[in-house]
Every structure is written in C-alpha cells, then in structure tokens.
mmCIF file of N, CA, C and O in Angstrom:
data_model
loop_
_atom_site.group_PDB
_atom_site.id
_atom_site.type_symbol
_atom_site.label_atom_id
_atom_site.label_comp_id
_atom_site.label_asym_id
_atom_site.label_seq_id
_atom_site.Cartn_x
_atom_site.Cartn_y
_atom_site.Cartn_z
ATOM 1 N N MET A 4 1.014 -1.096 0.648
ATOM 2 C CA MET A 4 0.560 0.593 0.600
ATOM 3 C C MET A 4 0.723 0.765 -0.470
ATOM 4 O O MET A 4 1.989 0.540 0.525
ATOM 5 N N LYS A 5 1.008 2.202 -1.305
ATOM 6 C CA LYS A 5 1.198 3.351 -1.207
ATOM 7 C C LYS A 5 0.078 4.188 -0.299
ATOM 8 O O LYS A 5 -1.297 4.886 -0.750
ATOM 9 N N GLU A 6 1.335 5.074 -0.249
ATOM 10 C CA GLU A 6 -0.045 6.819 0.921
ATOM 11 C C GLU A 6 1.057 7.817 0.414
ATOM 12 O O GLU A 6 1.739 8.177 0.110
ATOM 13 N N PHE A 7 0.168 8.702 1.036
ATOM 14 C CA PHE A 7 0.526 10.181 0.436
ATOM 15 C C PHE A 7 -0.435 11.445 0.845
ATOM 16 O O PHE A 7 -1.469 11.021 1.041
ATOM 17 N N SER A 8 0.144 11.776 1.861
ATOM 18 C CA SER A 8 -0.728 12.928 2.563
ATOM 19 C C SER A 8 -0.807 14.837 1.742
ATOM 20 O O SER A 8 0.767 15.002 1.573
ATOM 21 N N TYR A 9 -1.280 14.780 1.657
ATOM 22 C CA TYR A 9 -1.594 16.528 1.043
ATOM 23 C C TYR A 9 -2.272 17.482 1.856
ATOM 24 O O TYR A 9 -3.173 17.345 2.214
ATOM 25 N N VAL A 10 -2.250 18.803 2.345
ATOM 26 C CA VAL A 10 -2.846 19.881 2.831
ATOM 27 C C VAL A 10 -3.029 20.973 1.634
ATOM 28 O O VAL A 10 -2.061 21.185 1.234
ATOM 29 N N ILE A 11 -4.440 21.620 1.875
ATOM 30 C CA ILE A 11 -5.039 21.959 0.544
ATOM 31 C C ILE A 11 -5.050 23.570 0.696
ATOM 32 O O ILE A 11 -4.902 24.196 1.572
ATOM 33 N N THR A 12 -4.293 23.507 0.264
ATOM 34 C CA THR A 12 -4.242 25.412 -0.441
ATOM 35 C C THR A 12 -5.266 25.833 -1.481
ATOM 36 O O THR A 12 -5.505 27.173 -0.897
ATOM 37 N N ASP A 13 -5.669 25.756 -1.412
ATOM 38 C CA ASP A 13 -7.509 25.675 -2.704
ATOM 39 C C ASP A 13 -7.806 26.985 -1.645
ATOM 40 O O ASP A 13 -8.513 25.871 -1.136
ATOM 41 N N ALA A 14 -8.188 27.466 -2.228
ATOM 42 C CA ALA A 14 -8.520 28.338 -1.282
ATOM 43 C C ALA A 14 -11.244 28.038 -1.635
ATOM 44 O O ALA A 14 -11.145 28.095 0.215
ATOM 45 N N GLN A 15 -11.473 26.896 -1.986
ATOM 46 C CA GLN A 15 -12.198 27.055 -2.137
ATOM 47 C C GLN A 15 -12.068 25.241 -1.958
ATOM 48 O O GLN A 15 -13.790 24.372 -1.489
ATOM 49 N N GLY A 16 -11.084 24.288 -1.339
ATOM 50 C CA GLY A 16 -10.648 23.170 -1.332
ATOM 51 C C GLY A 16 -11.310 22.295 -1.546
ATOM 52 O O GLY A 16 -10.718 23.237 -2.700
ATOM 53 N N ILE A 17 -11.974 21.920 -1.603
ATOM 54 C CA ILE A 17 -12.410 20.566 -3.129
ATOM 55 C C ILE A 17 -13.111 20.394 -2.545
ATOM 56 O O ILE A 17 -14.233 20.073 -2.410
ATOM 57 N N HIS A 18 -14.039 21.103 -4.136
ATOM 58 C CA HIS A 18 -15.485 21.540 -4.418
ATOM 59 C C HIS A 18 -15.409 20.199 -6.285
ATOM 60 O O HIS A 18 -14.095 19.544 -6.477
ATOM 61 N N ALA A 19 -16.193 20.419 -6.407
ATOM 62 C CA ALA A 19 -17.000 20.164 -7.667
ATOM 63 C C ALA A 19 -16.391 19.450 -8.658
ATOM 64 O O ALA A 19 -15.318 18.823 -8.945
ATOM 65 N N ARG A 20 -15.112 20.729 -9.042
ATOM 66 C CA ARG A 20 -14.452 20.596 -10.505
ATOM 67 C C ARG A 20 -13.283 19.701 -10.396
ATOM 68 O O ARG A 20 -13.401 18.003 -10.872
ATOM 69 N N PRO A 21 -11.963 20.242 -9.478
ATOM 70 C CA PRO A 21 -11.192 19.318 -9.194
ATOM 71 C C PRO A 21 -11.516 18.086 -8.517
ATOM 72 O O PRO A 21 -11.030 16.904 -8.478
ATOM 73 N N ALA A 22 -12.360 17.933 -7.381
ATOM 74 C CA ALA A 22 -12.991 16.821 -6.994
ATOM 75 C C ALA A 22 -13.913 15.527 -8.494
ATOM 76 O O ALA A 22 -13.134 14.439 -8.679
ATOM 77 N N GLY A 23 -14.418 16.670 -9.305
ATOM 78 C CA GLY A 23 -14.908 15.002 -9.951
ATOM 79 C C GLY A 23 -13.550 14.359 -11.344
ATOM 80 O O GLY A 23 -12.703 13.560 -11.991
ATOM 81 N N GLN A 24 -12.197 15.426 -10.999
ATOM 82 C CA GLN A 24 -11.464 15.269 -12.049
ATOM 83 C C GLN A 24 -10.191 14.329 -11.345
ATOM 84 O O GLN A 24 -9.729 13.283 -12.070
ATOM 85 N N LEU A 25 -10.175 14.187 -9.895
ATOM 86 C CA LEU A 25 -9.504 13.540 -9.303
ATOM 87 C C LEU A 25 -10.770 11.502 -9.722
ATOM 88 O O LEU A 25 -9.648 10.966 -9.893
ATOM 89 N N VAL A 26 -11.973 11.807 -9.009
ATOM 90 C CA VAL A 26 -12.428 10.404 -9.666
ATOM 91 C C VAL A 26 -12.627 10.164 -10.399
ATOM 92 O O VAL A 26 -11.863 8.548 -10.775
ATOM 93 N N LYS A 27 -11.710 11.235 -11.218
ATOM 94 C CA LYS A 27 -12.245 10.083 -12.928
ATOM 95 C C LYS A 27 -10.081 9.873 -12.847
ATOM 96 O O LYS A 27 -10.360 8.423 -14.163
ATOM 97 N N LEU A 28 -9.058 10.310 -12.751
ATOM 98 C CA LEU A 28 -7.949 10.239 -11.750
ATOM 99 C C LEU A 28 -7.546 9.119 -11.304
ATOM 100 O O LEU A 28 -7.787 7.205 -11.499
ATOM 101 N N ALA A 29 -7.843 8.114 -10.619
ATOM 102 C CA ALA A 29 -8.543 7.536 -9.340
ATOM 103 C C ALA A 29 -9.684 6.668 -10.130
ATOM 104 O O ALA A 29 -9.063 5.245 -9.950
ATOM 105 N N ALA A 30 -9.975 6.465 -11.367
ATOM 106 C CA ALA A 30 -10.890 5.740 -11.345
ATOM 107 C C ALA A 30 -9.950 5.106 -12.451
ATOM 108 O O ALA A 30 -10.177 3.696 -13.157
ATOM 109 N N ALA A 31 -8.795 5.937 -12.679
ATOM 110 C CA ALA A 31 -8.434 5.664 -14.516
ATOM 111 C C ALA A 31 -7.355 3.778 -13.519
ATOM 112 O O ALA A 31 -6.390 3.235 -15.464
ATOM 113 N N TYR A 32 -7.188 3.543 -12.508
ATOM 114 C CA TYR A 32 -6.504 2.912 -12.344
ATOM 115 C C TYR A 32 -7.141 1.681 -11.301
ATOM 116 O O TYR A 32 -7.994 1.586 -11.719
ATOM 117 N N PRO A 33 -6.761 0.198 -11.463
ATOM 118 C CA PRO A 33 -7.159 -0.545 -11.608
ATOM 119 C C PRO A 33 -6.843 -0.850 -10.040
ATOM 120 O O PRO A 33 -7.473 -1.471 -8.697
ATOM 121 N N CYS A 34 -6.370 -0.751 -8.778
ATOM 122 C CA CYS A 34 -6.522 -0.580 -7.354
ATOM 123 C C CYS A 34 -7.274 -0.679 -6.347
ATOM 124 O O CYS A 34 -7.658 1.206 -7.337
ATOM 125 N N LYS A 35 -7.159 -0.123 -5.130
ATOM 126 C CA LYS A 35 -8.395 0.403 -4.125
ATOM 127 C C LYS A 35 -7.784 1.736 -3.848
ATOM 128 O O LYS A 35 -6.659 1.793 -3.709
ATOM 129 N N VAL A 36 -8.831 2.973 -4.056
ATOM 130 C CA VAL A 36 -7.746 4.283 -3.578
ATOM 131 C C VAL A 36 -8.675 4.570 -2.897
ATOM 132 O O VAL A 36 -9.923 5.600 -2.939
ATOM 133 N N THR A 37 -8.314 5.129 -1.951
ATOM 134 C CA THR A 37 -9.323 6.248 -0.953
ATOM 135 C C THR A 37 -8.773 7.115 -0.597
ATOM 136 O O THR A 37 -7.666 7.914 -1.172
ATOM 137 N N ILE A 38 -9.609 8.194 -0.037
ATOM 138 C CA ILE A 38 -8.835 9.737 -0.219
ATOM 139 C C ILE A 38 -9.427 9.782 2.321
ATOM 140 O O ILE A 38 -10.553 9.309 2.057
ATOM 141 N N ALA A 39 -8.900 10.465 2.693
ATOM 142 C CA ALA A 39 -9.468 10.335 3.653
ATOM 143 C C ALA A 39 -8.982 11.635 4.391
ATOM 144 O O ALA A 39 -7.929 12.235 4.314
ATOM 145 N N LYS A 40 -9.514 12.061 5.722
ATOM 146 C CA LYS A 40 -9.764 12.680 5.838
ATOM 147 C C LYS A 40 -10.156 13.045 7.540
ATOM 148 O O LYS A 40 -11.439 12.469 7.927
ATOM 149 N N ASP A 41 -9.529 13.922 8.979
ATOM 150 C CA ASP A 41 -9.915 14.006 10.519
ATOM 151 C C ASP A 41 -10.301 12.486 10.481
ATOM 152 O O ASP A 41 -11.618 11.501 11.009
ATOM 153 N N GLY A 42 -9.698 10.400 10.622
ATOM 154 C CA GLY A 42 -10.521 9.667 10.645
ATOM 155 C C GLY A 42 -11.013 8.376 10.042
ATOM 156 O O GLY A 42 -11.159 8.064 9.569
ATOM 157 N N ARG A 43 -12.127 9.272 8.836
ATOM 158 C CA ARG A 43 -12.575 9.073 7.392
ATOM 159 C C ARG A 43 -12.799 9.094 6.712
ATOM 160 O O ARG A 43 -12.044 9.094 5.403
ATOM 161 N N SER A 44 -12.600 7.572 5.657
ATOM 162 C CA SER A 44 -11.791 7.409 4.607
ATOM 163 C C SER A 44 -13.015 6.857 3.706
ATOM 164 O O SER A 44 -13.759 5.756 3.885
ATOM 165 N N VAL A 45 -13.116 7.594 2.670
ATOM 166 C CA VAL A 45 -14.112 7.144 1.616
ATOM 167 C C VAL A 45 -13.252 6.565 0.361
ATOM 168 O O VAL A 45 -11.822 7.268 -0.260
ATOM 169 N N ASP A 46 -13.829 5.824 -0.394
ATOM 170 C CA ASP A 46 -13.482 5.409 -2.056
ATOM 171 C C ASP A 46 -12.857 7.201 -2.033
ATOM 172 O O ASP A 46 -14.326 7.659 -3.576
ATOM 173 N N ALA A 47 -11.866 6.459 -3.707
ATOM 174 C CA ALA A 47 -11.647 7.598 -4.348
ATOM 175 C C ALA A 47 -12.433 8.209 -5.344
ATOM 176 O O ALA A 47 -11.814 8.515 -6.078
ATOM 177 N N LYS A 48 -13.127 6.202 -6.310
ATOM 178 C CA LYS A 48 -13.461 7.124 -6.850
ATOM 179 C C LYS A 48 -14.942 7.449 -7.642
ATOM 180 O O LYS A 48 -15.750 6.664 -7.935
ATOM 181 N N ARG A 49 -15.343 7.178 -6.114
ATOM 182 C CA ARG A 49 -17.070 7.900 -6.114
ATOM 183 C C ARG A 49 -17.279 9.525 -5.540
ATOM 184 O O ARG A 49 -16.245 9.957 -4.706
ATOM 185 N N ILE A 50 -17.910 10.756 -6.650
ATOM 186 C CA ILE A 50 -17.350 11.600 -6.232
ATOM 187 C C ILE A 50 -18.568 11.643 -5.199
ATOM 188 O O ILE A 50 -17.520 12.563 -4.506
ATOM 189 N N MET A 51 -19.768 10.899 -4.967
ATOM 190 C CA MET A 51 -19.622 11.858 -3.559
ATOM 191 C C MET A 51 -19.216 11.580 -2.283
ATOM 192 O O MET A 51 -19.096 12.335 -1.764
ATOM 193 N N GLY A 52 -18.577 10.368 -2.580
ATOM 194 C CA GLY A 52 -18.106 10.563 -1.106
ATOM 195 C C GLY A 52 -16.301 11.337 -0.703
ATOM 196 O O GLY A 52 -16.396 11.930 0.162
ATOM 197 N N VAL A 53 -16.538 11.985 -2.441
ATOM 198 C CA VAL A 53 -14.835 12.600 -1.861
ATOM 199 C C VAL A 53 -15.565 14.082 -1.809
ATOM 200 O O VAL A 53 -14.908 14.869 -0.726
ATOM 201 N N MET A 54 -16.859 14.278 -2.021
ATOM 202 C CA MET A 54 -16.512 15.909 -1.958
ATOM 203 C C MET A 54 -18.021 15.468 -0.386
ATOM 204 O O MET A 54 -18.410 16.472 0.547
ATOM 205 N N SER A 55 -17.872 14.170 -0.100
ATOM 206 C CA SER A 55 -18.795 14.672 1.486
ATOM 207 C C SER A 55 -18.038 14.592 3.110
ATOM 208 O O SER A 55 -18.023 14.458 3.497
ATOM 209 N N LEU A 56 -16.400 14.381 2.195
ATOM 210 C CA LEU A 56 -15.320 14.724 2.921
ATOM 211 C C LEU A 56 -15.424 16.409 3.092
ATOM 212 O O LEU A 56 -14.590 16.924 4.627
ATOM 213 N N GLY A 57 -15.517 17.090 2.361
ATOM 214 C CA GLY A 57 -15.939 19.002 2.825
ATOM 215 C C GLY A 57 -14.710 18.910 3.382
ATOM 216 O O GLY A 57 -14.414 19.804 4.137
ATOM 217 N N ALA A 58 -12.746 19.005 3.165
ATOM 218 C CA ALA A 58 -12.146 19.440 2.590
ATOM 219 C C ALA A 58 -12.168 21.052 2.334
ATOM 220 O O ALA A 58 -12.021 21.068 1.688
ATOM 221 N N LYS A 59 -11.711 21.419 3.557
ATOM 222 C CA LYS A 59 -11.782 22.977 2.912
ATOM 223 C C LYS A 59 -9.814 22.995 3.258
ATOM 224 O O LYS A 59 -9.105 22.491 3.603
ATOM 225 N N GLN A 60 -8.865 24.140 2.924
ATOM 226 C CA GLN A 60 -8.412 25.192 2.880
ATOM 227 C C GLN A 60 -7.230 24.881 4.597
ATOM 228 O O GLN A 60 -8.156 25.300 4.782
ATOM 229 N N GLY A 61 -6.265 24.213 4.058
ATOM 230 C CA GLY A 61 -5.516 24.128 5.984
ATOM 231 C C GLY A 61 -5.567 22.776 6.574
ATOM 232 O O GLY A 61 -5.016 22.285 7.270
ATOM 233 N N GLN A 62 -7.043 21.660 5.506
ATOM 234 C CA GLN A 62 -7.119 19.545 6.336
ATOM 235 C C GLN A 62 -5.747 19.686 5.536
ATOM 236 O O GLN A 62 -5.971 19.797 4.154
ATOM 237 N N GLU A 63 -5.378 18.447 6.412
ATOM 238 C CA GLU A 63 -4.581 18.031 5.669
ATOM 239 C C GLU A 63 -5.774 16.282 5.173
ATOM 240 O O GLU A 63 -6.893 15.662 5.781
ATOM 241 N N VAL A 64 -5.616 15.610 3.746
ATOM 242 C CA VAL A 64 -5.912 14.344 3.600
ATOM 243 C C VAL A 64 -4.743 13.616 3.251
ATOM 244 O O VAL A 64 -4.559 13.905 2.290
ATOM 245 N N ILE A 65 -5.259 11.693 3.173
ATOM 246 C CA ILE A 65 -4.106 11.272 3.228
ATOM 247 C C ILE A 65 -5.219 10.601 1.898
ATOM 248 O O ILE A 65 -6.461 9.724 1.498
ATOM 249 N N LEU A 66 -4.101 9.794 1.064
ATOM 250 C CA LEU A 66 -4.827 9.162 -0.575
ATOM 251 C C LEU A 66 -3.991 7.926 0.008
ATOM 252 O O LEU A 66 -2.723 8.543 0.258
ATOM 253 N N GLN A 67 -4.959 6.460 -0.349
ATOM 254 C CA GLN A 67 -3.930 5.816 0.246
ATOM 255 C C GLN A 67 -4.028 5.324 -1.822
ATOM 256 O O GLN A 67 -5.065 4.777 -1.903
ATOM 257 N N ALA A 68 -2.665 4.272 -2.061
ATOM 258 C CA ALA A 68 -4.268 2.667 -3.569
ATOM 259 C C ALA A 68 -2.999 1.935 -2.622
ATOM 260 O O ALA A 68 -1.756 2.121 -2.261
ATOM 261 N N ASP A 69 -3.908 0.373 -2.855
ATOM 262 C CA ASP A 69 -3.525 -0.803 -2.759
ATOM 263 C C ASP A 69 -3.585 -2.031 -3.457
ATOM 264 O O ASP A 69 -5.072 -1.477 -4.258
ATOM 265 N N GLY A 70 -2.821 -2.437 -4.212
ATOM 266 C CA GLY A 70 -3.369 -3.139 -5.578
ATOM 267 C C GLY A 70 -3.217 -2.968 -6.324
ATOM 268 O O GLY A 70 -1.563 -1.967 -6.587
ATOM 269 N N GLU A 71 -3.393 -3.701 -7.651
ATOM 270 C CA GLU A 71 -2.193 -3.646 -9.333
ATOM 271 C C GLU A 71 -2.251 -1.996 -8.824
ATOM 272 O O GLU A 71 -2.200 -1.017 -9.348
ATOM 273 N N GLN A 72 -1.209 -1.950 -9.605
ATOM 274 C CA GLN A 72 -0.211 -0.073 -10.754
ATOM 275 C C GLN A 72 -0.109 0.932 -8.778
ATOM 276 O O GLN A 72 -0.867 1.848 -8.936
ATOM 277 N N GLU A 73 -0.445 0.417 -7.396
ATOM 278 C CA GLU A 73 -0.804 1.483 -7.495
ATOM 279 C C GLU A 73 0.213 2.329 -7.143
ATOM 280 O O GLU A 73 0.091 3.484 -6.605
ATOM 281 N N ASP A 74 2.200 2.014 -7.300
ATOM 282 C CA ASP A 74 2.983 3.131 -7.909
ATOM 283 C C ASP A 74 2.616 4.312 -8.559
ATOM 284 O O ASP A 74 2.219 5.208 -7.769
ATOM 285 N N GLU A 75 2.167 3.751 -9.574
ATOM 286 C CA GLU A 75 1.564 4.843 -10.400
ATOM 287 C C GLU A 75 0.626 5.673 -10.134
ATOM 288 O O GLU A 75 0.869 7.240 -10.466
ATOM 289 N N ALA A 76 0.055 4.595 -9.525
ATOM 290 C CA ALA A 76 -1.608 6.053 -9.294
ATOM 291 C C ALA A 76 -1.541 7.113 -8.175
ATOM 292 O O ALA A 76 -2.534 7.707 -8.229
ATOM 293 N N ILE A 77 -0.212 6.182 -6.912
ATOM 294 C CA ILE A 77 -0.552 7.381 -6.040
ATOM 295 C C ILE A 77 0.887 8.750 -6.502
ATOM 296 O O ILE A 77 0.323 9.708 -5.699
ATOM 297 N N ALA A 78 1.181 8.298 -7.445
ATOM 298 C CA ALA A 78 2.700 9.602 -8.853
ATOM 299 C C ALA A 78 1.240 10.486 -8.970
ATOM 300 O O ALA A 78 1.726 11.651 -9.237
ATOM 301 N N ALA A 79 -0.153 10.038 -9.599
ATOM 302 C CA ALA A 79 -0.720 10.995 -11.004
ATOM 303 C C ALA A 79 -1.639 11.191 -9.151
ATOM 304 O O ALA A 79 -1.233 13.242 -10.148
ATOM 305 N N LEU A 80 -1.628 11.047 -8.543
ATOM 306 C CA LEU A 80 -3.150 11.426 -8.169
ATOM 307 C C LEU A 80 -2.572 12.993 -6.918
ATOM 308 O O LEU A 80 -2.536 13.427 -7.219
ATOM 309 N N SER A 81 -0.543 12.385 -6.432
ATOM 310 C CA SER A 81 -0.627 13.433 -5.723
ATOM 311 C C SER A 81 0.178 14.477 -6.241
ATOM 312 O O SER A 81 0.442 16.237 -5.841
ATOM 313 N N ALA A 82 0.703 14.140 -8.000
ATOM 314 C CA ALA A 82 1.321 15.634 -8.526
ATOM 315 C C ALA A 82 -0.284 15.807 -9.441
ATOM 316 O O ALA A 82 -0.290 17.220 -9.438
ATOM 317 N N PHE A 83 -1.805 15.021 -9.636
ATOM 318 C CA PHE A 83 -3.177 16.186 -9.024
ATOM 319 C C PHE A 83 -3.047 16.747 -8.177
ATOM 320 O O PHE A 83 -3.434 18.459 -8.569
ATOM 321 N N MET A 84 -3.342 16.405 -7.561
ATOM 322 C CA MET A 84 -2.874 17.422 -6.285
ATOM 323 C C MET A 84 -2.433 18.894 -5.914
ATOM 324 O O MET A 84 -2.621 19.297 -5.792
ATOM 325 N N ASN A 85 -0.958 18.627 -6.161
ATOM 326 C CA ASN A 85 0.036 19.163 -6.342
ATOM 327 C C ASN A 85 -0.586 20.657 -7.293
ATOM 328 O O ASN A 85 0.243 22.008 -7.303
ATOM 329 N N GLU A 86 -0.510 19.797 -8.607
ATOM 330 C CA GLU A 86 -1.123 21.300 -9.132
ATOM 331 C C GLU A 86 -2.227 21.702 -9.433
ATOM 332 O O GLU A 86 -2.255 22.778 -9.080
ATOM 333 N N ASN A 87 -3.886 21.312 -8.633
ATOM 334 C CA ASN A 87 -4.606 21.890 -8.471
ATOM 335 C C ASN A 87 -5.904 22.179 -7.447
ATOM 336 O O ASN A 87 -6.389 22.815 -7.451
ATOM 337 N N LEU A 88 -4.836 21.781 -6.449
ATOM 338 C CA LEU A 88 -4.938 22.003 -4.609
ATOM 339 C C LEU A 88 -4.740 22.302 -3.512
ATOM 340 O O LEU A 88 -4.895 21.982 -2.940
#
C-alpha cells in the first residue's frame, strides 16, 4: 500500500470540478484508491464520497492506493493534488 498526505491550499478546498477530476483519475487505475480526512476514509473513485469529506483549505487529506499499479496511481494522484489543490 502506498500513501500520500497533502494539505489543501486551494481557497475553495476540494470543490466539484477538482473532485470530478480526482475521481476520474483514480478510476483510471485498477487498484483500490481511498481518500481520508479526520479519520474518515472514502472511495476516491466515487464523487459523492470525495465531496462528503468537505475538505477545506488548510486541512490535511491522505490518499492511499492498494493493489495493482499502486505506485503509478499514487504518483499521478500526488501530482494532481500538487497542481490543482
């Protein structure tokens, strides 16, 4: 299992547009991908789960990838977070 922690820098937090892009990117990999905040973890391949976290600016989220292509998935997701959130 690979893991990446990130503190949200976007003033709007994880809102609809980047959440949709994140879900689409996570769904491109066969491994299990989760995103967690404050001890609550959701499937990063489901838009409603990602949005339900309510991640705001300054809050830390943890992305985890477990399974086939986990290295590639976590690299792509961490790059996405750094560029967009």
